[in-house]
Amino acid sequence: MNNIFQKLCVEGKHLNKLGGADFLQITEYSLQSSEYYSEEELIQTFLQKLLMMNYRARYIKINETNKQDQTQQTDNDLPEEETDFFDDIFEKPPPDKASIQSDPVHPMDVQMAVFHCADGFLKQLMVTKLSQCQYALPLLVPDPFTQQIEFPLWTFRQINKSWNMKNTDNEIISKTQSIYNAKTPMVCFFRFGSLSSSKSQLMNNLINETHNTFFHRNCPGSSRTRVLMDGVVEIAWYCPSGAKTDKFTDCVAFCNLHGDAGKHEKQLQILTEMASINVVVLPRLERNDRHAAKIQNLYKDRKPLICLIDENNSSVSKTNKGKFKIGLKDRNQADVSEELRKAINACLLESSSSFRLEDVSEHSDITVDEEDDDDCKRGREAAQQMISMLKMKELIKIKESFLPHQGKLWHQWCQKNKELHRPQGEWIEMEINTKKTQMNKIRKQQHEFDISHFIKCFIEQIYSYDRIEKMFFLKWFRILLDEHTSADISALRHNYHKKWSTVLQLKERHAKSEQLETEQTELETIAEELQAATFGLEHIMRDFGQIFESCSSVNKNKEDLQVHFSSLPSLAAEMIISGFPLELMDGDAAHVPLVWISAVLEQLTQKLGDHTRIFILSVLGIQSSGKSTMLNAMFGLDFAVSAGRCTKGAFMQLVRVSDEMKTQMNIDYILVVDTEGLRAPELVGKSTRHHDNEFATFVIGLANLTLINIFGENTAEMQDILQIVVQAFMRMKKVRLNPSCVFVHQNVADVAAKEKTMEARRQLLKKLDMMTKLAAKEEVYDAETFSDVIKFDVKNDVKYFAQFWEGNPPMATPNPNYCENIQELKKCIMSHASKSHRILLKDFKTHIKDLWEALLNENFVFSFRNTLEISVYRKLENEYSKWSWSLYNAKLKVENKLHNKIQNEVIHEVEETYLLRELNNTSEEVEKSMSEFFEKDTYAEILIQWKTSFENKIKDLKKNIVRETKTNINKILNHQVLKKRHDQITHLENTLFGTSKELALNFKGKANDEETLKKEFNLFWKMNIKIISDNPSIRDIGIINAKELFDKKKDEHYSIFQKYCNGATPDAVFGEIICQKLKEPIEQSVYKKTARDLTDEIRSKCESLNGSRSNLEKHILKTLAEEENFDKYMNYIKTPRDHFKRFIRDKVGRYINDQFSLSVLLKMKENTKLLQQEIIKAAHKSTEHVQVKTDVSLWLKSFTQQLSDELIFSEKDFSGVKHDDVNDVNVLEDVIRKELPAIMSDIKSKFNTNTFPVKLDRKDRPDELLIDHFCQCCWVQCPFCKAICTNTIENHDGDHSVDIHRNIGLNGWFYRGTTNLSITICTSGVASDRFFYPDASDVKFPWREYRKAGGVYADWNITPDISELPYWKWVVCRFQKDLEKYYNKTFDVWSKIPDEWRTYSKQKAVESLDKYIFSAQSITHSL
């Protein structure tokens, strides 16, 4: 027994362990089609085909690699003259043991191996699919190891059978029943002994001669050995169609006991007891045969018995009442089947017994899967408790009584929400405020509803179970609910179609309008009852959604809700993961519950991971065109498919992608969206075209790929759907979404005829092009062909499907060609998925919100805002800000370096090539960072559209930086007058060293008399400064007060004078002079370097200055709110650029003051330390460089050149200073090493918050550096509200746009002919039907067509938005009197401020900025 499981690569330990998740996923294997399979592939192949309802799943061909090729010649080939016909052909070869051992696995062993290894859910799915394939189902199954018989009742629970039968009035009555509960006659077939005839084949001929309901020995793939079928009882049902050709007039069950009945007494006992008719197939028996007694008992029993005799060739004969005999030997199978059918029908007329599947469980000595599984039992008991509550209410009252949150109030809220997005009337903001107030009131009323006992129990059950128990509970609930509602729903559906037919007939006869109106009213009533009666798990989840939304709205849990409302989305997310669909759009309200859907998707993202990648597949087509069936067949999903349960709205399910396919396809899940049909009869009398257009736009916009499902050959219907589809895709094109589509034409007669399908493709493309031209006129878009709208390959993106049924229902089987078409389509979808731009699951909620809110507005294209794209662009802008700052910072360093070199006269000109080389390292780092960002960022596929434009922006920025740097450097080079003055001053200063030295020689040896020395030096200084001040050349170069300038150097000169007096050597004194000369350049360098470093730190640590200009503006608005200063607000509104500059200066000043000791001082000390090290290093290198220690000039040249990058310090600084008497350059190095720390300490001691800005040129200050960085952008203001365009480039291409607009009254707009300031917000205005007068002209323009006003109005992109925007509403309320005084107008009458505006606190206003500026930034696409 273990051998068969090992062959199939499963083991006994896997019994009841395999789950649906192991097979309901996209694997590489599931996309392959092959003619032959290895044994280890059999289970996977069988299940994949079965899940697609391909009845050829049983006919899998096996690679017989272990067998010799039967056509191969034998090794002992003989010459032709020695061969013998009789020896070769008729002689029986010896048994080949190897051949026997390598017999292929029997197809039914594959089926039963899966059955034994599957868990309860996979078994149920498998048996349901077997039933859909019109295969017999396992009824009694012996355990392969213990032989304990199991009745798998659970596996039958989801199977419904439909059939038609005639009543006494000869009218056809349709019946649909859960098969486990259906009462039908049962005919039992079994055999004794071995037979030459196949019992299973006989049964097939009886039930459905074109299909092998029961597998038999002559089926393809059958083998000699069969391990797991012996003792198995299978059951199948014959369902009549109500036609004359029906073999039986009522539904009849047929049971088949496999193997010798004599060896399976328990099964035989159960079957013969429960059967209405027993049919036994027998060889010729003797009276003393071991089976004779059993046969005798059956024959004597009153129950009808039909004996089929294998070795008898007689036709049917009646041997006794209810007893028949039919011979099988050498007889025509058709004749035998006909005789058998007549005999069974004759017996059925006499028999009143019926069989009910559930009753099998009453037999002893067998196990029932439902009873043996504690989880299943608990789930059933809980579900039964729930259903018992429903039974107490009339079906059409259930939703109203038990699920009140989704009733009238929810529908009213939806209507108000649509009206909110399309404001009308004179007072736009008042109307918006009124609608919001009404909506909030409805939410409060919803919140006040009591939680029904039914929902409380449901919550209690579902929250108390683990995952498996919960699954059983939900499955049982759906099963029992369908059982409870199916009869009433069926009756209502029948009445609806009957009434619909009457209405159609009246319309065709052009009947009187009064009668037609009456019938249509009745039709509407039935439709409403049908809608009220339709009740499923999705409606309970919908109520959960409305409970959640109402609680979220009032921010309060319901008192009688036993869990917190915030836990409900997590429950829904778990259900999605478990395979249950989630309702995206409420089909009854035709509305998307955004708050609920967003919360569920957030929870789903938490459970599956932030980086979960999805490919979204949707389907669109007319009602009952096979959309759900197609998706279920393709992915093994669970969308509703029965005629009485057509999809309404839109539902999503997840299909997992296997680990090995994730890398190939770059996705983790396929999110499948099933949708309601277009042109639904439920919409009779309503605006179906408008509804269909909006719905198609939503469904197509939602997905990466949409399957456009066309059914049959109805040209008018096809044209209608094509027009809707083309228009929807055109809208996507206009809002820069790029979904793709595949057309699926179902129910095509001759799919295989290539010429026919090619012609059909040509005709389809012709129609699409024609529809494109029509849609282009309606959408005002330039397109001639469908390919202008969407990338479309007519050869590969059009699929033709065979009709679904092979034969006529209800006994028809799914067409295997249809299943093959499904497989081809699946491959096509996966190909699209692997090439398509993926979306993260966490972003799907945003995408839904954008689409839905745009659809709520009348003009989808005008209103659509791609929030995800906007958010990604914001991220890109922040990165660009970093890249541009890196280049700008590099520019500052290069400019400083070149400035030093020019002042030091190291260079006299600068070429662009040099500047490019200097910027090269930073430029390469920026380019590398940019490349990595575009390639590796999570949203790389969205970012790619801006890659080229931002690369060009960086190139342009680099060119501008080089150009600007060259201009700045040339200015320095051209300032010869300033340089001359500097050199003249330096020379005069240096001559003072010489004259003071001569004076000092007179006092040599008298240095102890400090007072005398100081007195003499002061006289010397006064006299020489007077001489210098009177020098005409000094006056010519602009020195007015030479005394003041030189007095600053007095102490330094006195120090040198003192050293001379004290007898210091010329070497030491010259070293001291060098140190004195270094002091000012060091101070200047340290200040500038510290300023640059500090600017970098402020950029990274100061929240308001770390990011883009939009981020800065957000912090400005927060600060304005905190300060509540009206004048500053008006300054911001009227002169924003100046306000930004003031804000930056204030922020930088505060940061420097606050962080001076902690950061600024530390930076200065660090820079001083580094510079000190550089100077000492330069002195040492210069000493090593000079070979003659008296060569002071060479030493000085080397020393100044090494420092020329860092300091403005050159040989010219020593012009006029004699150093002929310096004998040892080593002393210079020693003096510098000794004296430099004191100089550095002196510089540091003077460093404070007051000296820091004073010591810097204005252009080098941190605030000015940041102003220069942030303010080089667009400053154009909205012509309505004065909001600033957020584009980062001045004079940019494309439209201006802004994060959030504001009340136009803030800019002084007022209502014409009044003194009332306007309270309209731009984004509300453009959503309305009102008008405005631009620039006080007499010509008015509709807000919706504001661009027609021309000028500045034409350059702005303002998207409709009725978001809350608390900030500016709070500002208007807070400064109402100030605004009225400022503009000498009032907020009154026409512009009365809505009460809702006054409810916003400053805190809420400030908090709202994070939400609206970051998530609602408009961007310019044409960069």
Short mmCIF file of C-alpha atoms in Angstrom, two decimals, residues 235-453:
data_model
loop_
_atom_site.label_atom_id
_atom_site.label_comp_id
_atom_site.label_asym_id
_atom_site.label_seq_id
_atom_site.Cartn_x
_atom_site.Cartn_y
_atom_site.Cartn_z
CA ILE A 235 -22.12 8.10 -6.44
CA ALA A 236 -23.38 10.20 -9.35
CA TRP A 237 -26.69 11.83 -10.17
CA TYR A 238 -28.66 11.92 -13.36
CA CYS A 239 -30.37 15.32 -13.70
CA PRO A 240 -33.10 15.67 -16.34
CA SER A 241 -33.42 18.75 -18.55
CA GLY A 242 -37.19 18.57 -18.96
CA ALA A 243 -36.82 17.49 -22.59
CA LYS A 244 -38.35 14.47 -24.31
CA THR A 245 -34.90 12.97 -24.70
CA ASP A 246 -34.42 12.68 -20.92
CA LYS A 247 -33.54 9.15 -19.85
CA PHE A 248 -35.24 9.64 -16.50
CA THR A 249 -37.93 12.16 -15.63
CA ASP A 250 -36.61 12.95 -12.16
CA CYS A 251 -33.23 13.29 -10.53
CA VAL A 252 -31.82 9.83 -9.78
CA ALA A 253 -28.73 8.85 -7.78
CA PHE A 254 -26.53 6.01 -9.03
CA CYS A 255 -24.11 4.23 -6.73
CA ASN A 256 -21.28 1.99 -7.84
CA LEU A 257 -19.46 -0.41 -5.55
CA HIS A 258 -16.01 -1.08 -6.96
CA GLY A 259 -14.59 -4.55 -6.66
CA ASP A 260 -16.23 -7.84 -5.76
CA ALA A 261 -19.25 -7.10 -3.59
CA GLY A 262 -18.72 -10.35 -1.78
CA LYS A 263 -15.52 -9.00 -0.31
CA HIS A 264 -17.10 -5.75 0.86
CA GLU A 265 -20.06 -6.79 2.92
CA LYS A 266 -20.49 -3.57 4.92
CA GLN A 267 -20.63 -1.42 1.82
CA LEU A 268 -23.04 -3.89 0.22
CA GLN A 269 -25.27 -3.87 3.26
CA ILE A 270 -25.50 -0.06 3.37
CA LEU A 271 -26.17 0.24 -0.33
CA THR A 272 -28.79 -2.46 -0.61
CA GLU A 273 -30.62 -1.09 2.42
CA MET A 274 -30.73 2.46 1.11
CA ALA A 275 -31.24 1.76 -2.58
CA SER A 276 -34.54 2.17 -4.35
CA ILE A 277 -33.35 -0.38 -6.93
CA ASN A 278 -30.49 -2.85 -6.77
CA VAL A 279 -28.66 -3.79 -9.95
CA VAL A 280 -26.29 -6.72 -9.70
CA VAL A 281 -23.92 -7.91 -12.40
CA LEU A 282 -23.25 -11.62 -12.19
CA PRO A 283 -21.31 -14.37 -13.83
CA ARG A 284 -23.12 -17.68 -14.15
CA LEU A 285 -23.61 -18.94 -10.55
CA GLU A 286 -24.25 -22.39 -9.20
CA ARG A 287 -26.59 -22.93 -6.28
CA ASN A 288 -23.72 -23.83 -4.04
CA ASP A 289 -21.79 -20.68 -4.90
CA ARG A 290 -20.63 -18.73 -1.84
CA HIS A 291 -22.59 -15.68 -3.04
CA ALA A 292 -25.78 -17.59 -3.81
CA ALA A 293 -27.39 -16.92 -0.42
CA LYS A 294 -26.88 -13.15 -0.70
CA ILE A 295 -28.35 -13.08 -4.17
CA GLN A 296 -31.27 -15.21 -3.03
CA ASN A 297 -32.03 -12.80 -0.19
CA LEU A 298 -31.94 -9.82 -2.53
CA TYR A 299 -34.22 -11.58 -4.96
CA LYS A 300 -36.75 -12.42 -2.26
CA ASP A 301 -36.70 -8.88 -0.89
CA ARG A 302 -39.57 -6.62 -2.00
CA LYS A 303 -37.07 -4.07 -3.30
CA PRO A 304 -36.69 -4.12 -7.10
CA LEU A 305 -33.72 -6.09 -8.38
CA ILE A 306 -32.24 -6.13 -11.87
CA CYS A 307 -29.77 -8.90 -12.65
CA LEU A 308 -27.31 -8.42 -15.47
CA ILE A 309 -25.91 -11.80 -16.51
CA ASP A 310 -22.42 -11.69 -17.96
CA GLU A 311 -22.65 -15.05 -19.73
CA ASN A 312 -26.23 -14.78 -20.93
CA ASN A 313 -27.27 -13.31 -24.27
CA SER A 314 -31.02 -12.96 -23.72
CA SER A 315 -32.84 -9.65 -23.85
CA VAL A 316 -34.68 -8.15 -20.92
CA SER A 317 -37.26 -10.28 -19.19
CA LYS A 318 -39.38 -9.76 -16.11
CA THR A 319 -39.00 -12.72 -13.80
CA ASN A 320 -41.22 -11.50 -11.00
CA LYS A 321 -42.71 -8.32 -9.66
CA GLY A 322 -39.95 -5.77 -9.64
CA LYS A 323 -37.44 -8.40 -10.78
CA PHE A 324 -35.69 -8.26 -14.18
CA LYS A 325 -33.00 -10.21 -15.99
CA ILE A 326 -30.88 -8.90 -18.85
CA GLY A 327 -28.17 -10.81 -20.70
CA LEU A 328 -24.88 -9.14 -21.60
CA LYS A 329 -23.00 -11.69 -23.66
CA ASP A 330 -22.40 -10.77 -27.32
CA ARG A 331 -25.01 -8.03 -27.14
CA ASN A 332 -25.09 -4.49 -28.50
CA GLN A 333 -24.27 -2.05 -25.67
CA ALA A 334 -26.90 0.45 -26.83
CA ASP A 335 -29.58 -2.21 -26.69
CA VAL A 336 -28.52 -3.30 -23.23
CA SER A 337 -28.54 0.32 -22.01
CA GLU A 338 -31.99 0.96 -23.41
CA GLU A 339 -33.40 -2.22 -21.83
CA LEU A 340 -31.76 -1.38 -18.53
CA ARG A 341 -33.13 2.18 -18.63
CA LYS A 342 -36.67 0.92 -19.26
CA ALA A 343 -36.36 -1.64 -16.48
CA ILE A 344 -35.16 0.99 -14.02
CA ASN A 345 -37.95 3.39 -15.02
CA ALA A 346 -40.48 0.59 -14.58
CA CYS A 347 -39.12 -0.15 -11.13
CA LEU A 348 -39.11 3.55 -10.19
CA LEU A 349 -42.80 3.77 -11.00
CA GLU A 350 -43.47 1.00 -8.49
CA SER A 351 -40.99 2.18 -5.85
CA SER A 352 -41.71 5.06 -3.51
CA SER A 353 -38.48 4.86 -1.53
CA SER A 354 -36.04 7.77 -1.69
CA PHE A 355 -32.45 8.30 -0.76
CA ARG A 356 -30.95 11.23 1.09
CA LEU A 357 -27.20 11.55 1.27
CA GLU A 358 -27.16 12.74 4.89
CA ASP A 359 -28.94 9.54 5.96
CA VAL A 360 -25.87 7.46 5.14
CA SER A 361 -24.29 8.78 8.34
CA GLU A 362 -26.90 6.89 10.40
CA HIS A 363 -25.31 3.54 9.61
CA SER A 364 -23.17 1.95 12.29
CA ASP A 365 -19.59 0.77 11.94
CA ILE A 366 -18.64 3.58 9.58
CA THR A 367 -17.01 6.89 10.42
CA VAL A 368 -18.36 10.21 9.21
CA ASP A 369 -15.73 12.84 8.50
CA GLU A 370 -17.83 15.63 10.01
CA GLU A 371 -18.33 13.74 13.25
CA ASP A 372 -14.70 12.67 13.59
CA ASP A 373 -13.33 16.19 13.20
CA ASP A 374 -13.88 18.26 16.36
CA ASP A 375 -13.15 21.53 14.54
CA CYS A 376 -15.72 20.69 11.90
CA LYS A 377 -18.31 19.77 14.52
CA ARG A 378 -17.81 22.97 16.47
CA GLY A 379 -18.02 24.98 13.27
CA ARG A 380 -21.30 23.28 12.31
CA GLU A 381 -22.85 23.75 15.74
CA ALA A 382 -21.97 27.45 15.74
CA ALA A 383 -23.30 27.93 12.21
CA GLN A 384 -26.52 26.11 13.06
CA GLN A 385 -26.99 28.44 16.00
CA MET A 386 -26.63 31.43 13.67
CA ILE A 387 -29.03 30.03 11.08
CA SER A 388 -31.65 29.25 13.74
CA MET A 389 -31.89 32.99 14.42
CA LEU A 390 -32.46 33.73 10.73
CA LYS A 391 -35.29 31.24 10.56
CA MET A 392 -37.28 33.41 12.92
CA LYS A 393 -37.48 36.20 10.32
CA GLU A 394 -38.97 36.45 6.87
CA LEU A 395 -36.13 36.35 4.36
CA ILE A 396 -36.73 39.80 2.90
CA LYS A 397 -36.69 41.26 6.43
CA ILE A 398 -33.44 39.65 7.58
CA LYS A 399 -31.02 42.36 6.42
CA GLU A 400 -33.25 45.13 7.68
CA SER A 401 -33.57 43.48 11.11
CA PHE A 402 -30.13 41.99 11.65
CA LEU A 403 -27.89 44.20 9.49
CA PRO A 404 -29.32 47.71 9.83
CA HIS A 405 -26.03 49.57 9.35
CA GLN A 406 -26.00 48.90 5.59
CA GLY A 407 -29.59 49.89 5.01
CA LYS A 408 -31.28 53.17 4.17
CA LEU A 409 -28.93 55.35 6.22
CA TRP A 410 -25.87 53.98 4.43
CA HIS A 411 -27.54 54.53 1.07
CA GLN A 412 -28.47 58.09 2.08
CA TRP A 413 -24.88 58.72 3.14
CA CYS A 414 -23.64 57.48 -0.24
CA GLN A 415 -26.03 59.81 -2.06
CA LYS A 416 -24.93 62.76 0.07
CA ASN A 417 -21.31 61.92 -0.60
CA LYS A 418 -21.90 62.01 -4.36
CA GLU A 419 -23.69 65.37 -4.00
CA LEU A 420 -20.82 66.62 -1.84
CA HIS A 421 -18.37 66.01 -4.68
CA ARG A 422 -20.60 67.89 -7.14
CA PRO A 423 -21.58 71.09 -5.27
CA GLN A 424 -24.20 73.34 -6.83
CA GLY A 425 -25.80 76.65 -5.88
CA GLU A 426 -24.56 80.08 -4.95
CA TRP A 427 -22.89 79.28 -1.62
CA ILE A 428 -20.40 76.52 -2.44
CA GLU A 429 -18.65 76.27 0.93
CA MET A 430 -21.94 76.53 2.80
CA GLU A 431 -23.36 73.74 0.68
CA ILE A 432 -20.27 71.60 1.26
CA ASN A 433 -20.50 72.33 4.96
CA THR A 434 -24.23 71.45 4.98
CA LYS A 435 -23.61 68.17 3.17
CA LYS A 436 -20.81 67.23 5.57
CA THR A 437 -23.03 68.08 8.52
CA GLN A 438 -25.80 65.89 7.11
CA MET A 439 -23.34 63.07 6.50
CA ASN A 440 -22.00 63.33 10.04
CA LYS A 441 -25.55 63.24 11.35
CA ILE A 442 -26.23 60.06 9.34
CA ARG A 443 -23.07 58.52 10.75
CA LYS A 444 -24.23 59.35 14.27
CA GLN A 445 -27.60 57.74 13.55
CA GLN A 446 -25.81 54.69 12.18
CA HIS A 447 -23.70 54.59 15.31
CA GLU A 448 -26.82 54.69 17.48
CA PHE A 449 -28.18 51.50 15.94
CA ASP A 450 -28.10 48.58 18.36
CA ILE A 451 -25.89 45.66 17.42
CA SER A 452 -28.32 42.84 16.65
CA HIS A 453 -28.17 39.64 18.68
#
